[in-house]
XYZ file of C-alpha atoms in Angstrom:
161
model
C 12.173 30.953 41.812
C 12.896 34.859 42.476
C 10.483 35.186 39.300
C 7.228 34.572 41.294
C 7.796 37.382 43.814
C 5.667 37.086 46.906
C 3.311 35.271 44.459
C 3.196 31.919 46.228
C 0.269 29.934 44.354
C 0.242 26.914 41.858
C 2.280 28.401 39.323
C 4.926 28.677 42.017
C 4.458 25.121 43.535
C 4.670 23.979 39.774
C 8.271 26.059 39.835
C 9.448 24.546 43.346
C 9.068 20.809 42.259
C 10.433 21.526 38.754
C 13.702 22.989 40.736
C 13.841 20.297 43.015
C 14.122 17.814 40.439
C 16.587 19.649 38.616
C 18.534 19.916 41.527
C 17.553 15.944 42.372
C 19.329 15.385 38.702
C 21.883 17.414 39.643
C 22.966 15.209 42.851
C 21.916 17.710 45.375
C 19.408 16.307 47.266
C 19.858 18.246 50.380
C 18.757 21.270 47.743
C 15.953 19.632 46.389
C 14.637 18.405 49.872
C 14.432 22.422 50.282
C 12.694 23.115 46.998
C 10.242 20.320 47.872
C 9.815 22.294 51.044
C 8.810 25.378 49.294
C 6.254 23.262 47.639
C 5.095 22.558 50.691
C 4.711 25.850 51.593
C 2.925 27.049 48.366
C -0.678 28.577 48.793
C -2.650 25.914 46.937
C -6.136 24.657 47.297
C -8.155 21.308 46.679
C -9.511 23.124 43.736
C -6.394 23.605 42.261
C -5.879 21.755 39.211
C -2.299 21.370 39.604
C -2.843 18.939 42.381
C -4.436 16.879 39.690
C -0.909 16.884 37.711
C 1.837 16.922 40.908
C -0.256 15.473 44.484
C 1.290 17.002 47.315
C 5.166 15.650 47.334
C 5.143 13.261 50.229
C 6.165 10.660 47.778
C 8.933 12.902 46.413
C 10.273 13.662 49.540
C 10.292 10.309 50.696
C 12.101 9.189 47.537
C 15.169 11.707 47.840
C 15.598 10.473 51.546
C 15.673 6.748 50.089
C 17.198 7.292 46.351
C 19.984 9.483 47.633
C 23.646 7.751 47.487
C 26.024 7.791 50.535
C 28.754 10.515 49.254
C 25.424 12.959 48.358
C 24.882 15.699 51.462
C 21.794 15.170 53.453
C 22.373 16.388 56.507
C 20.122 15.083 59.091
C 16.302 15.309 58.098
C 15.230 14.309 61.129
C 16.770 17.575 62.755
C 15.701 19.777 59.800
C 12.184 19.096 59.830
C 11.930 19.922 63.703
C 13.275 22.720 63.411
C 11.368 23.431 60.441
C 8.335 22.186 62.548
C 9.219 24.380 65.615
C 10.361 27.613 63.859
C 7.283 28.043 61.390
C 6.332 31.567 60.311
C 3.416 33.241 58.507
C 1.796 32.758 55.934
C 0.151 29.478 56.652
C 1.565 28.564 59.561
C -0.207 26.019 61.163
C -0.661 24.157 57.922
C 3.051 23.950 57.260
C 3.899 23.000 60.390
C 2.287 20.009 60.224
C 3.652 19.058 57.017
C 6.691 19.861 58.357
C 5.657 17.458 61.078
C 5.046 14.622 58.877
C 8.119 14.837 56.777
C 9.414 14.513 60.260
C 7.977 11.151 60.649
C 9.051 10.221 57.390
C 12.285 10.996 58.089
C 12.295 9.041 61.601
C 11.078 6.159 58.849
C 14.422 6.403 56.730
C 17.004 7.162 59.014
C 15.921 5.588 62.185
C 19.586 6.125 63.870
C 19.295 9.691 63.215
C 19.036 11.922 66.582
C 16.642 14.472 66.906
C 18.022 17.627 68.139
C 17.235 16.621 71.775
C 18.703 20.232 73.386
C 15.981 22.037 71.868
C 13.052 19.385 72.845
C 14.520 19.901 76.300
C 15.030 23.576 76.550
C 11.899 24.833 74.294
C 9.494 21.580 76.330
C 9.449 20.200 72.452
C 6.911 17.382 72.365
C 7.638 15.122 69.491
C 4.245 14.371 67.907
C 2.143 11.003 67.622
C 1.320 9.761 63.865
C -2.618 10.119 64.955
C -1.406 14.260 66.161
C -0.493 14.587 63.034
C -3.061 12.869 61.007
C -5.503 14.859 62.574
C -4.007 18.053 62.030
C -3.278 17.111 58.289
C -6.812 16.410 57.884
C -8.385 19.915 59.678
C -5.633 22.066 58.027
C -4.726 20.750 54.725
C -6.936 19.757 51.669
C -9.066 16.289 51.523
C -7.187 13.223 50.720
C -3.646 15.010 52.146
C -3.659 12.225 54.776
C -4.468 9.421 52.840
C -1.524 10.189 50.916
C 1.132 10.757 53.723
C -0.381 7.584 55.188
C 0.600 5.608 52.173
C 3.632 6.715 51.758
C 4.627 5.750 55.037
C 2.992 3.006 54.604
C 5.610 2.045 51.670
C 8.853 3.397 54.082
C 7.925 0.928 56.702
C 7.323 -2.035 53.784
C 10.857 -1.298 52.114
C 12.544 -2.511 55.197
């Protein structure tokens, strides 16, 4: 990944996926759920032909969370991607906080028992965010169809139960 520099475009969102399902093969699926983050991250647009090839990875996320065995590291997503949400920086910002946001309701989808990090919500005034928040931010911020495909892969967490 050190390769693409500051270089953050489709060649490296190509890169981050690749690595995370190396690191998926390898049994780390804490470290892929960060790769797939980078992804996330990655300055692509609807034009992008890569999208074409690898959609945005709310299906791959959603399948380490599920696929991942009991004695693999996971941490707690639901705590990650808060904090992820709530500590965003540049570039992007606003766009990856929302994703950020959603693979927060995924997670709240796989691991229902899992707390959320409830000493921050209180001390920072956290508010947790409402499918629709996000939605709509998904669908000012990020490119067209990047709701329809959250939305359907939630759709498929809450139908696996």
């Amino acid at each position: 990944m050190r390769k693409h520099g500051k270089d953050r475009g489709p060649t490296f969102y190509e890169a981050a996926l690749t690595c995370g399902q190396s690191l998926w093969r390898q049994g780390l699926p804490a470290q892929a759920m960060l790769q797939i983050n980078r992804a996330f991250g990655a300055d692509v647009s609807e034009n992008d032909e890569i999208l074409e090839t690898y959609p945005l990875p709310y299906a791959a996320m959603a399948w380490v969370m599920c696929e991942r065995t009991e004695d693999q590291f996971i941490g707690n997503p639901r705590r990650h991607f808060q904090h992820l949400a709530t500590r965003m920086v540049e570039p992007r910002k606003e766009l990856r906080t929302w994703r950020a946001w959603a693979c927060w309701w995924m997670s709240r989808l796989v691991f229902p028992d899992y707390p959320a990090d409830d000493e921050q919500i209180e001390n920072e005034g956290i508010e947790e965010p409402s499918v629709e928040q996000i939605s709509m931010h998904l669908r000012e911020l990020g490119p067209p169809g990047e709701v329809e495909i959250w939305l359907s892969v939630c759709d498929q967490l809450r139908d696996r139960k």
